[in-house]
Short mmCIF file of C-alpha atoms in Angstrom, two decimals:
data_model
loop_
_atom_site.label_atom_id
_atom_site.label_comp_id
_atom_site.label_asym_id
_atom_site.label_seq_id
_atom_site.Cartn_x
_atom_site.Cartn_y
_atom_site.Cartn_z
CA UNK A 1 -3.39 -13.82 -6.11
CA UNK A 2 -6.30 -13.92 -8.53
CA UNK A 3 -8.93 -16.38 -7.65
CA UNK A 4 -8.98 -18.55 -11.14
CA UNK A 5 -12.95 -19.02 -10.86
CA UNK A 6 -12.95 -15.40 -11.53
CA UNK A 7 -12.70 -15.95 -15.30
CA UNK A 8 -16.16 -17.87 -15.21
CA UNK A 9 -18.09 -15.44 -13.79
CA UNK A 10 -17.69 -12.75 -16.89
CA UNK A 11 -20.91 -13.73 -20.18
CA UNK A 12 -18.17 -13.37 -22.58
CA UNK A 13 -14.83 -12.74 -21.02
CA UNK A 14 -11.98 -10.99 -23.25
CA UNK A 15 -8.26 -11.37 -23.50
CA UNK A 16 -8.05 -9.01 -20.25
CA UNK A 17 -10.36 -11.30 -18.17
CA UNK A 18 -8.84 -14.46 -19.34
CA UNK A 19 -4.97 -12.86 -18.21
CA UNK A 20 -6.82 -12.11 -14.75
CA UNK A 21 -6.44 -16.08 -14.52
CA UNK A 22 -3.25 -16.54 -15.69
CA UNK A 23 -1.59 -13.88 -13.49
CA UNK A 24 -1.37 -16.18 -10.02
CA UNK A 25 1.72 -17.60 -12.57
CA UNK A 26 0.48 -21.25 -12.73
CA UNK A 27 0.59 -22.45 -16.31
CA UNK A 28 -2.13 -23.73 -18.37
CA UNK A 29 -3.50 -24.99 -21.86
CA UNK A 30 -5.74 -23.34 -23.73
CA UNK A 31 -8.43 -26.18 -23.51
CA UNK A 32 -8.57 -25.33 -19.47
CA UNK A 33 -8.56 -21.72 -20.08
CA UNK A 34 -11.78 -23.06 -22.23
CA UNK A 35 -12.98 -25.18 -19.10
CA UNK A 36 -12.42 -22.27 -16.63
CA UNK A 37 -14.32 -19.63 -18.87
CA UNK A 38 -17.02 -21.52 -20.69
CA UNK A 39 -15.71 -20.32 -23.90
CA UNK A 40 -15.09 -22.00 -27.45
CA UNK A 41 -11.49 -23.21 -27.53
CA UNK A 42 -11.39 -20.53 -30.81
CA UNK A 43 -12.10 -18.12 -28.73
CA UNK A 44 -10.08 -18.70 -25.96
CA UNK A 45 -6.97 -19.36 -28.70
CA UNK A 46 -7.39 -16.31 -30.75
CA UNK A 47 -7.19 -14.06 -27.42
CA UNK A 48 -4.42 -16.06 -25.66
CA UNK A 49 -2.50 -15.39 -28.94
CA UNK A 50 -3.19 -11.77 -28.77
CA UNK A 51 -1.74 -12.01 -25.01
CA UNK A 52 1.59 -13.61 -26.56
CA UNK A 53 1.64 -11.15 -29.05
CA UNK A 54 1.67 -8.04 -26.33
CA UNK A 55 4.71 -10.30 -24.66
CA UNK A 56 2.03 -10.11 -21.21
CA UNK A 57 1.66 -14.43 -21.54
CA UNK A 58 4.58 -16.78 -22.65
CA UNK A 59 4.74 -20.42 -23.60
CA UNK A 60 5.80 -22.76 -21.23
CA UNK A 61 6.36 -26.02 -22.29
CA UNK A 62 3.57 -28.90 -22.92
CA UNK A 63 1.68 -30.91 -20.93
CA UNK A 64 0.81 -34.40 -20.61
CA UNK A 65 -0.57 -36.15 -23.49
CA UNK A 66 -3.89 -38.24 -22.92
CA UNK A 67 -3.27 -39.46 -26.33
CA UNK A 68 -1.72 -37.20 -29.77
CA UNK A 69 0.45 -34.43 -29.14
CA UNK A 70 0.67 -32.99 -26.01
CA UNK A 71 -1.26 -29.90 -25.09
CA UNK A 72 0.96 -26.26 -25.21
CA UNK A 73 0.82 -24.72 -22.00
CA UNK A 74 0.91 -20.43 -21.26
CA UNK A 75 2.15 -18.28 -18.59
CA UNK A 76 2.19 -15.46 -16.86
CA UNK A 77 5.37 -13.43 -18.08
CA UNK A 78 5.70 -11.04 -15.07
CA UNK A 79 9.15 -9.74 -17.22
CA UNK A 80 7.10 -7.99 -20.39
CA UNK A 81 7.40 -4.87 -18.29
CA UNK A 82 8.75 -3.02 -15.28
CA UNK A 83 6.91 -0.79 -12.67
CA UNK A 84 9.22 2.28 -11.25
CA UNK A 85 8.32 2.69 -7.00
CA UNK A 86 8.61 5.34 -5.34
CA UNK A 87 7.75 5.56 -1.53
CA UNK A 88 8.36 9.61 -0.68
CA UNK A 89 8.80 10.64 3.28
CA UNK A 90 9.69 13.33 5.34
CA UNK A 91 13.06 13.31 5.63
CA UNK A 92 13.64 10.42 2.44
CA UNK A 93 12.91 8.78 -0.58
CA UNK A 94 12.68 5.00 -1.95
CA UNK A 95 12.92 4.14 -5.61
CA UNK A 96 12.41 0.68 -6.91
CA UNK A 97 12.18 -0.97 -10.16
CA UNK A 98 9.57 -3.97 -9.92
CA UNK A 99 8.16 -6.64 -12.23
CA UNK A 100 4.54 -6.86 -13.06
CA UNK A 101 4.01 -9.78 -10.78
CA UNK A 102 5.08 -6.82 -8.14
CA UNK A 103 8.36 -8.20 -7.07
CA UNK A 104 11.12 -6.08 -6.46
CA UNK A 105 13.84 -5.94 -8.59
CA UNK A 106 16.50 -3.34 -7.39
CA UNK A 107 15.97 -0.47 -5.22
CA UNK A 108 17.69 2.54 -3.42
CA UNK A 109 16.97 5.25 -1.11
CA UNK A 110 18.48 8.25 0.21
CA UNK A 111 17.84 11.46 1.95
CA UNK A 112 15.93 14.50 1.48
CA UNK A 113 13.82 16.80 2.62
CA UNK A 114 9.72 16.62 0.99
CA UNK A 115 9.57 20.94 2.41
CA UNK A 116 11.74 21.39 -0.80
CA UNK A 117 9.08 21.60 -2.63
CA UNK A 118 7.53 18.92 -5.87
CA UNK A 119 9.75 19.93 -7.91
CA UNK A 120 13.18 19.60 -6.39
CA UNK A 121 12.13 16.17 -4.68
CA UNK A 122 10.49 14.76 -7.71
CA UNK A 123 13.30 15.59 -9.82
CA UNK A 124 15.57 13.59 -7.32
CA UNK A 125 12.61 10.50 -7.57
CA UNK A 126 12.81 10.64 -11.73
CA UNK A 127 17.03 10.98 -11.60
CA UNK A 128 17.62 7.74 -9.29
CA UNK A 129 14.50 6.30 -11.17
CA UNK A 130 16.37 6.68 -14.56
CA UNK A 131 19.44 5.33 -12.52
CA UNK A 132 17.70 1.88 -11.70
CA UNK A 133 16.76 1.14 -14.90
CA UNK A 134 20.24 2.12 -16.15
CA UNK A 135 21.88 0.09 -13.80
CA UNK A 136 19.60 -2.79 -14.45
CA UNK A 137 20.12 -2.75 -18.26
CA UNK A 138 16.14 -2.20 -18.12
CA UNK A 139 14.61 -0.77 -21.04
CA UNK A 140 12.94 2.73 -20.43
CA UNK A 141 10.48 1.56 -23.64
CA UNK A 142 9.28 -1.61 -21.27
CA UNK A 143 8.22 0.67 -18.23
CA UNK A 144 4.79 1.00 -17.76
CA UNK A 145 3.69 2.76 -14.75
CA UNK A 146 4.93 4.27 -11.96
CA UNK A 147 3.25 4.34 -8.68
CA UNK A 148 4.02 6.93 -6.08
CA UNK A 149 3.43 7.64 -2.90
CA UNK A 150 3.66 10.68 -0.58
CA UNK A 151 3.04 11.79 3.20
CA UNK A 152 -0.16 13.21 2.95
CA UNK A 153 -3.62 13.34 1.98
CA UNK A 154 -4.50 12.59 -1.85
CA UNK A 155 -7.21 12.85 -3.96
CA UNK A 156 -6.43 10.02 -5.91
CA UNK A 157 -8.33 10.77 -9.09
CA UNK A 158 -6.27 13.35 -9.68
CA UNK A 159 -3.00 12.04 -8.19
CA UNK A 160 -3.05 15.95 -6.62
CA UNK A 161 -2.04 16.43 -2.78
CA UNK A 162 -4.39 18.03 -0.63
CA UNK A 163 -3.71 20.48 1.82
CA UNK A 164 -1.02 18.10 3.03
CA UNK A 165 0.68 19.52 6.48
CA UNK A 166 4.03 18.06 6.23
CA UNK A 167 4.27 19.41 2.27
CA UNK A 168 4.29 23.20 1.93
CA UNK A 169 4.16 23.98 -1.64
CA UNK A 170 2.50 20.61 -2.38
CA UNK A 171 -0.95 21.72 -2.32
CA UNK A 172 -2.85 20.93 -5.57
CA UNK A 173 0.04 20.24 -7.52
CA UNK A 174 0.27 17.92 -10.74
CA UNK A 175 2.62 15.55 -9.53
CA UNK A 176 1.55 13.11 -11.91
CA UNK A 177 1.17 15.76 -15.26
CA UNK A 178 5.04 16.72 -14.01
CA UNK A 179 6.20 12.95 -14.01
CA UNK A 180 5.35 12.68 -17.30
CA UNK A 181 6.91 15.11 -18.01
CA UNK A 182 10.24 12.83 -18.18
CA UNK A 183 8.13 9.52 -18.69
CA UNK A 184 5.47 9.08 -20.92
CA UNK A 185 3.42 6.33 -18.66
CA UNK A 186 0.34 6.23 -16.26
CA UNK A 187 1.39 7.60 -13.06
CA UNK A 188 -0.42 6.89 -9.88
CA UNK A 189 -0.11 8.99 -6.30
CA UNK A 190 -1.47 7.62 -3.06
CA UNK A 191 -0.90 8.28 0.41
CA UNK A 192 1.69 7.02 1.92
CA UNK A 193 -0.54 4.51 4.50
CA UNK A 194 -2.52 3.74 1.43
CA UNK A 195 0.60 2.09 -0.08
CA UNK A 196 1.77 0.84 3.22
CA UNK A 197 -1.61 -1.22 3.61
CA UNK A 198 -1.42 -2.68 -0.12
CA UNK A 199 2.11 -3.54 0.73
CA UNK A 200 1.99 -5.22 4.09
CA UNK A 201 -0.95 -7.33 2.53
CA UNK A 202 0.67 -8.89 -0.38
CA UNK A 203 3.65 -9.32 2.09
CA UNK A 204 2.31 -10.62 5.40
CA UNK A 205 -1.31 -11.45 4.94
CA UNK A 206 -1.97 -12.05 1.52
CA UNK A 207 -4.88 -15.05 2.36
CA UNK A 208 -6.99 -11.89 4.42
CA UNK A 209 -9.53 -9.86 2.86
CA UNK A 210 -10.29 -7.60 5.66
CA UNK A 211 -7.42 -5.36 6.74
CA UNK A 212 -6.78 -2.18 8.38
CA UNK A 213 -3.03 -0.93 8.33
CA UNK A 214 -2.64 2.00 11.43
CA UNK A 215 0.88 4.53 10.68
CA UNK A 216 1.86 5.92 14.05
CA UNK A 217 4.41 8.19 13.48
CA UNK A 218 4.49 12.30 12.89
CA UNK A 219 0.58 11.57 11.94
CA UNK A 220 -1.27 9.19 12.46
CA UNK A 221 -3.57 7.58 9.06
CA UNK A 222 -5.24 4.03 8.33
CA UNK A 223 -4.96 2.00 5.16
CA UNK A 224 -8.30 0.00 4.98
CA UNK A 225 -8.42 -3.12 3.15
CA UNK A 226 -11.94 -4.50 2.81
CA UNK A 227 -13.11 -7.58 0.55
CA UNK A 228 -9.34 -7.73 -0.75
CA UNK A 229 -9.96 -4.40 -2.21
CA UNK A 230 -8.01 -0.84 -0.92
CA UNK A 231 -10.84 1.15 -0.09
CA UNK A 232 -10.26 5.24 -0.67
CA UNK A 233 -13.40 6.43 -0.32
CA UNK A 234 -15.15 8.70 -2.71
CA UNK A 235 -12.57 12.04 -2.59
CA UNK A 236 -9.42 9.70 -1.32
CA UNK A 237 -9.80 10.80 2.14
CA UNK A 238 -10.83 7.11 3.75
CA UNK A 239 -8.85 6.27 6.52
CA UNK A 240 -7.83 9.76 7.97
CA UNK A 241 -8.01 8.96 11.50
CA UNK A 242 -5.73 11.46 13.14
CA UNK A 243 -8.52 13.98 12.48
CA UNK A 244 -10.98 11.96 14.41
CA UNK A 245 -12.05 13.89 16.97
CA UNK A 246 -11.30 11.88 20.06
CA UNK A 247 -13.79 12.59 23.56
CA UNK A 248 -13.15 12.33 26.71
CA UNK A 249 -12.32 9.36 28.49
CA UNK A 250 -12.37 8.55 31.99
CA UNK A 251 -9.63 6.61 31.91
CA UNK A 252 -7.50 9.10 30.14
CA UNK A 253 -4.80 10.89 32.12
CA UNK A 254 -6.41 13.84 29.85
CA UNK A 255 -8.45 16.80 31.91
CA UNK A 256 -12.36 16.56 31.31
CA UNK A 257 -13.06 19.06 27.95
CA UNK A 258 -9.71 17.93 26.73
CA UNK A 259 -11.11 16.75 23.35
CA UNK A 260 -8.79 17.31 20.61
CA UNK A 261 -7.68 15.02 17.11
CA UNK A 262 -6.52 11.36 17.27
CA UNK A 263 -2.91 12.80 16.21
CA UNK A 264 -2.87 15.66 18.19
CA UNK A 265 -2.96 13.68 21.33
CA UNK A 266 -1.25 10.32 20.21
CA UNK A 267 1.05 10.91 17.22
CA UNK A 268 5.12 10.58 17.73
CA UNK A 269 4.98 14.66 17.96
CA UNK A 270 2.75 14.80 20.79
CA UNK A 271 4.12 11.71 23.21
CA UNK A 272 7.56 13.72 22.36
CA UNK A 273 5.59 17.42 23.25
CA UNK A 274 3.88 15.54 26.65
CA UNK A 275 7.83 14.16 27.73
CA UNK A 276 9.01 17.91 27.80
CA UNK A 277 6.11 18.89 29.66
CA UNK A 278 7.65 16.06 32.33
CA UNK A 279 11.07 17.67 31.66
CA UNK A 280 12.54 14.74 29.73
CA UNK A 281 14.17 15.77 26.39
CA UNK A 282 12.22 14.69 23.14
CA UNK A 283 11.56 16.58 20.19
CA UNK A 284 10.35 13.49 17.77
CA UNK A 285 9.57 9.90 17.47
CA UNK A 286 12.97 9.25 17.04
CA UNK A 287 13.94 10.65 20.40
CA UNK A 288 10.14 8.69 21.65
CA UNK A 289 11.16 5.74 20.36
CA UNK A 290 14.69 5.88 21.79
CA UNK A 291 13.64 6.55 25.24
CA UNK A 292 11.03 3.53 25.25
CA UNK A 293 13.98 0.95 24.16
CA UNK A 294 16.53 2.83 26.68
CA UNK A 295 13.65 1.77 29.29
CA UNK A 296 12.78 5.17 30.37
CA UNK A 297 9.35 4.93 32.66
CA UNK A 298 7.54 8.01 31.58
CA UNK A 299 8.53 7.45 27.83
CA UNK A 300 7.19 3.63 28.08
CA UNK A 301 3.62 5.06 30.14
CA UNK A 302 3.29 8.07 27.29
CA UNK A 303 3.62 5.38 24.58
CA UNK A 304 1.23 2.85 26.00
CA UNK A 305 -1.32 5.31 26.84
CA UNK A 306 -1.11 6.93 23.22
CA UNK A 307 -2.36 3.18 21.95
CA UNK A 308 -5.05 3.39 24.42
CA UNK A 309 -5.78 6.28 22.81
CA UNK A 310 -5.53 4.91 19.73
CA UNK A 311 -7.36 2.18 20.86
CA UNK A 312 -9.90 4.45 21.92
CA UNK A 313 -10.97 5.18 17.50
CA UNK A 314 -10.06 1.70 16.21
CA UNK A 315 -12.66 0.20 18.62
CA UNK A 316 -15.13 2.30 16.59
CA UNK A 317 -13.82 1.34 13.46
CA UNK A 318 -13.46 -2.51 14.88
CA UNK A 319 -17.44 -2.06 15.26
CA UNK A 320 -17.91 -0.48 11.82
CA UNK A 321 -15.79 -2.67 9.49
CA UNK A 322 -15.08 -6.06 11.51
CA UNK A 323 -11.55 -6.44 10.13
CA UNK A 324 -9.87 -9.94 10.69
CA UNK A 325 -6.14 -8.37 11.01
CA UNK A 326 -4.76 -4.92 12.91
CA UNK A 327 -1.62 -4.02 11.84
CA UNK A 328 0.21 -1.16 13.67
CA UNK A 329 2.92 0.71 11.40
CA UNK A 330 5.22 3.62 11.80
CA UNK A 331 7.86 4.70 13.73
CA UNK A 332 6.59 4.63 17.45
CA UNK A 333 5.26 0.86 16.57
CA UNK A 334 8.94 -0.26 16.14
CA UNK A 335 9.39 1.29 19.75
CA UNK A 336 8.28 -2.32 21.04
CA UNK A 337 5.13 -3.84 22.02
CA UNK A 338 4.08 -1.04 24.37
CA UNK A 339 1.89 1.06 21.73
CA UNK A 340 0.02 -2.33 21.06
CA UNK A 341 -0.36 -3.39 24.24
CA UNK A 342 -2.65 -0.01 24.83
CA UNK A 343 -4.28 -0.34 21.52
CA UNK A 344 -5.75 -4.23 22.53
CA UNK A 345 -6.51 -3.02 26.21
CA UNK A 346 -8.48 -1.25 24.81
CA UNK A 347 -9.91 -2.48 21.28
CA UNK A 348 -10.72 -5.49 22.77
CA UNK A 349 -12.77 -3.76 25.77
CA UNK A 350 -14.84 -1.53 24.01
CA UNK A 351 -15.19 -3.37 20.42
CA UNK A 352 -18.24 -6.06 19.98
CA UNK A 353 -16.84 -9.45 20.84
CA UNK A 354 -18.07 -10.91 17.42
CA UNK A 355 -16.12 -8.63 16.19
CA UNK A 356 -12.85 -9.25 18.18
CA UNK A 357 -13.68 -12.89 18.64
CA UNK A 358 -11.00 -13.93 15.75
CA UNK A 359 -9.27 -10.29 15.37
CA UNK A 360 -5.50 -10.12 15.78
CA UNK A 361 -3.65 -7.04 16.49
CA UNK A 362 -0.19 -7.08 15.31
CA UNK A 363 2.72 -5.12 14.56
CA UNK A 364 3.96 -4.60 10.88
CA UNK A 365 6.38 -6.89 9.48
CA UNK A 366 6.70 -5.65 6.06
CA UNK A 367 9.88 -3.80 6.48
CA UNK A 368 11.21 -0.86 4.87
CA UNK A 369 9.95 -2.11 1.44
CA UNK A 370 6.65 -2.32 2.15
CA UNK A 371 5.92 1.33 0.26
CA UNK A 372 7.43 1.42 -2.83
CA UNK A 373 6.00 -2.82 -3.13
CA UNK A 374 2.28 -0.93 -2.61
CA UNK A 375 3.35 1.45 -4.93
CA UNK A 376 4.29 -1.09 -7.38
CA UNK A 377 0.93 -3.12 -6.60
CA UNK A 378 -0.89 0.24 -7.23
CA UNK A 379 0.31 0.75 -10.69
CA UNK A 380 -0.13 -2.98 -11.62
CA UNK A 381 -3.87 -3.33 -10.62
CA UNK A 382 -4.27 -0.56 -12.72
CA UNK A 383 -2.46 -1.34 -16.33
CA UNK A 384 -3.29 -5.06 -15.91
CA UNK A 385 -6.83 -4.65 -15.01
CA UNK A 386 -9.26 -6.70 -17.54
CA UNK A 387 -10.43 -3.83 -19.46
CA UNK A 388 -6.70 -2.16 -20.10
CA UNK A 389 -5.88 -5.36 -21.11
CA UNK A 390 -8.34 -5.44 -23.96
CA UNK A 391 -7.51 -2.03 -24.98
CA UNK A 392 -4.47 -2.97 -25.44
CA UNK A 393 -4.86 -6.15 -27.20
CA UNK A 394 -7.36 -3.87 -29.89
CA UNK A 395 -4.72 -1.84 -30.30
CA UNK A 396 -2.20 -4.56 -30.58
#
């Protein structure tokens, strides 16, 4: 939601600043919009009429007279245009059509496999995209973003992967120039625990400013959400702990020397490679997270001790960014509360207690929707940002 005080803050606030105020969807006249902002009531009437005209504000109905007619009230029409999703992983994809508000309107996944190759799996993405809004009697014209997001490291400026290990053939390439290819709107790429962060936010802890989302799955990444704002970093690279270098612990089943990467020890891939080792058959997180829930010992120890490990970098980060919320994603999370109960032994030993004095740790509750709804929040922080606003209103 967007704090309506905002609007007061700006000298002289255009027709995008005063929509920042009308998008938490509570209606209101144009003599508060005047109150809120400091502005003439001309002012403030001649841009909310520019914001009817692009369709992004409607009117909705009046409110109560103190005497003459009664005041006309605006809104928030979250309907003037539609957002296409798409949340790409390993082994599938997840295409939804949303509203600018965010919400979902239909969606649909299905397999595939993202070591095809961009092309092949992003011509699957645009065909079942094209299929929503088909099926939804949605108006190609009326879409105006689309927000993707892959498994793998992004420079987002660019919307290019990066050396992403999971992606052969990915590297560098235009995923957004080829979208456009087929649709002619801004197209945003993020990683996929970038989107996952934005997501479980708006879903489960929308009132929190200070966030981290942890994936543990095939990798291992962070989603860091600090001052209500996704941070990336300066290349895009920002939350990339499974190549944090993790030392030796004492009170790590680990040999002395054995330093290696956060996901090299802790990831679904290496519980699974340290069960063979013991004899037991894994070759995934699948298998991982199967074992745990069947109540097999050695599965249950491996997966507790990978959240100490895990523990063992988000105490640093605990230190660094004093988040109020933990949230612990991915596959081996859903295994039960074993990978968390490692993660808080150990966060909460090593961390600062002012910093863990009001943190909770918790497992996701976003669901399965939670990546193409970040997607979708991507793309609309981005078109409906103050200053695209007023472009578009100059244009008109």
């Amino acid at each position: 939601m967007v704090d309506a005080a905002r609007g007061s803050g700006a000298a002289n606030p255009g027709a995008g600043e005063i929509f920042q105020i009308l998008r938490d969807g509570r209606a209101r006249t144009k003599a508060e919009l005047a109150t809120l902002t400091g502005l003439a009531r001309s002012t403030v009437s001649t841009r909310v009429d520019a914001l009817l005209g692009l369709g992004l504000v409607r009117p909705a109905g009046e409110a109560v007279s103190t005497g003459g007619r009664p005041p006309a009230r605006v809104a928030f029409n979250p309907l003037a245009g539609f957002v296409l999703a798409i949340d790409l992983g390993a082994t599938h994809a997840t295409v939804a059509v949303a509203d600018l508000s965010g919400q979902i309107l239909d969606s649909l996944t299905r397999e595939l496999d993202i070591a095809d190759g961009p092309e092949p799996v992003l011509d699957i993405a645009i065909a079942e995209g094209r299929r929503l809004l088909a099926r939804g009697q949605r108006d190609a014209e009326r879409l105006v973003g689309i927000g993707i997001g892959v498994p793998g490291p992004v420079e987002h400026s660019t919307g290019r992967p990066t050396n992403p290990p999971i992606m052969p053939g990915w590297d560098r390439f235009d995923v957004p120039g080829y979208v456009q290819n087929a649709f002619d709107v801004p197209v945003l790429v993020d990683n996929d625990v970038n989107i996952l962060a934005l997501g479980e936010h708006a879903i489960s802890w929308p009132g929190v400013d200070d966030l981290v989302f942890v994936k543990v799955s095939t990798g291992i990444g962070a989603g860091i959400i600090s001052g209500g704002v996704l941070q990336r970093g300066a290349q895009g690279s920002a939350g990339d702990m499974g190549h944090v270098h993790v030392p030796y612990s004492h009170d790590s089943p680990r040999p002395p020397g054995d330093e290696r990467d956060l996901e090299a020890i802790a990831s679904g891939t290496a519980v699974a490679a340290d069960l063979r080792a013991q004899g037991i058959d894994a070759t995934g997180s699948s298998d991982v997270v199967t074992l745990v829930r069947a109540g097999n010992t050695a599965a249950i120890a491996a997966t507790r001790q990978a959240g100490r490990e895990v523990g063992e970098v988000l105490s640093t980060v605990v230190n660094m960014l004093n988040p109020s919320i933990i949230v612990i994603g991915g596959s081996i999370a859903r295994a039960g509360e074993h990978l968390l109960a490692g993660v808080r032994e150990v966060v909460y030993r090593r961390s600062i207690p002012l910093a863990t004095q009001h943190l909770g740790i918790v497992q996701s509750q976003a669901g399965e929707r939670a990546g193409v709804l970040g997607a979708a929040i991507m793309v609309t922080q981005h078109v409906l940002s103050p200053a695209n606003i007023d472009a578009r209103a100059v244009r008109g």
